mmCIF file of C-alpha atoms in Angstrom:
data_model
loop_
_atom_site.group_PDB
_atom_site.id
_atom_site.type_symbol
_atom_site.label_atom_id
_atom_site.label_comp_id
_atom_site.label_asym_id
_atom_site.label_seq_id
_atom_site.Cartn_x
_atom_site.Cartn_y
_atom_site.Cartn_z
ATOM 1 C CA ARG A 65 117.364 104.060 83.472
ATOM 2 C CA LEU A 66 116.292 101.776 80.653
ATOM 3 C CA ASP A 67 119.998 100.968 79.880
ATOM 4 C CA GLY A 68 120.556 99.988 83.617
ATOM 5 C CA GLU A 69 117.464 97.817 83.551
ATOM 6 C CA GLU A 70 118.694 96.073 80.434
ATOM 7 C CA ALA A 71 122.075 95.595 81.986
ATOM 8 C CA LYS A 72 120.424 94.048 85.153
ATOM 9 C CA ARG A 73 118.231 91.782 82.860
ATOM 10 C CA GLN A 74 121.361 90.477 81.097
ATOM 11 C CA ARG A 75 123.097 89.793 84.437
ATOM 12 C CA LEU A 76 120.130 87.866 85.782
ATOM 13 C CA ALA A 77 119.903 85.847 82.498
ATOM 14 C CA ALA A 78 123.528 84.950 82.786
ATOM 15 C CA GLY A 79 122.709 83.391 86.238
ATOM 16 C CA GLU A 80 124.011 86.229 88.599
ATOM 17 C CA VAL A 81 121.854 86.252 91.816
ATOM 18 C CA GLY A 82 119.577 89.235 92.450
ATOM 19 C CA LEU A 83 120.952 89.393 96.012
ATOM 20 C CA ASP A 84 124.413 90.234 94.657
ATOM 21 C CA ILE A 85 123.159 92.485 91.887
ATOM 22 C CA TYR A 86 121.279 94.614 94.415
ATOM 23 C CA SER A 87 123.868 94.316 97.029
ATOM 24 C CA MET A 88 121.394 92.814 99.415
ATOM 25 C CA ARG A 89 123.466 89.966 100.740
ATOM 26 C CA GLU A 90 125.505 92.057 103.138
ATOM 27 C CA ARG A 91 122.641 94.009 104.504
ATOM 28 C CA LEU A 92 120.582 90.902 105.120
ATOM 29 C CA ALA A 93 123.672 89.306 106.901
ATOM 30 C CA GLU A 94 124.063 92.361 109.082
ATOM 31 C CA SER A 95 120.349 91.765 110.037
ATOM 32 C CA GLY A 96 121.176 88.092 111.182
ATOM 33 C CA LEU A 97 120.283 86.253 108.028
ATOM 34 C CA VAL A 98 122.566 83.155 107.722
ATOM 35 C CA TYR A 99 123.390 81.668 104.372
ATOM 36 C CA VAL A 100 123.842 77.784 103.954
ATOM 37 C CA ASP A 101 124.910 76.087 100.799
ATOM 38 C CA SER A 102 123.010 72.813 101.434
ATOM 39 C CA LEU A 103 120.171 71.216 103.328
ATOM 40 C CA GLU A 104 122.865 69.112 105.136
ATOM 41 C CA GLU A 105 124.466 72.226 106.469
ATOM 42 C CA LEU A 106 121.046 73.741 107.498
ATOM 43 C CA GLY A 107 120.360 70.571 109.495
ATOM 44 C CA ASP A 108 117.316 71.105 111.738
ATOM 45 C CA PHE A 109 115.268 74.084 111.029
ATOM 46 C CA ASN A 110 111.990 75.148 112.896
ATOM 47 C CA GLY A 111 111.764 71.544 114.110
ATOM 48 C CA ILE A 112 112.234 69.949 110.624
ATOM 49 C CA ASP A 113 115.220 67.669 109.891
ATOM 50 C CA CYS A 114 116.266 68.979 106.486
ATOM 51 C CA ARG A 115 119.182 66.559 106.127
ATOM 52 C CA GLY A 116 118.924 64.162 103.130
ATOM 53 C CA LYS A 117 115.925 66.118 101.649
#
């Protein structure tokens, strides 16, 4: 277990995202979560204009 935890710490330190390390991205997408790469792509969210922020 300790070896696995150390490996995950190293991956996180290298910049890998926890969503990918723990295979969460696919499950969250199946639940309806939508990923965007920028606030411009997000546009309006909950009545807030996120463009240009």
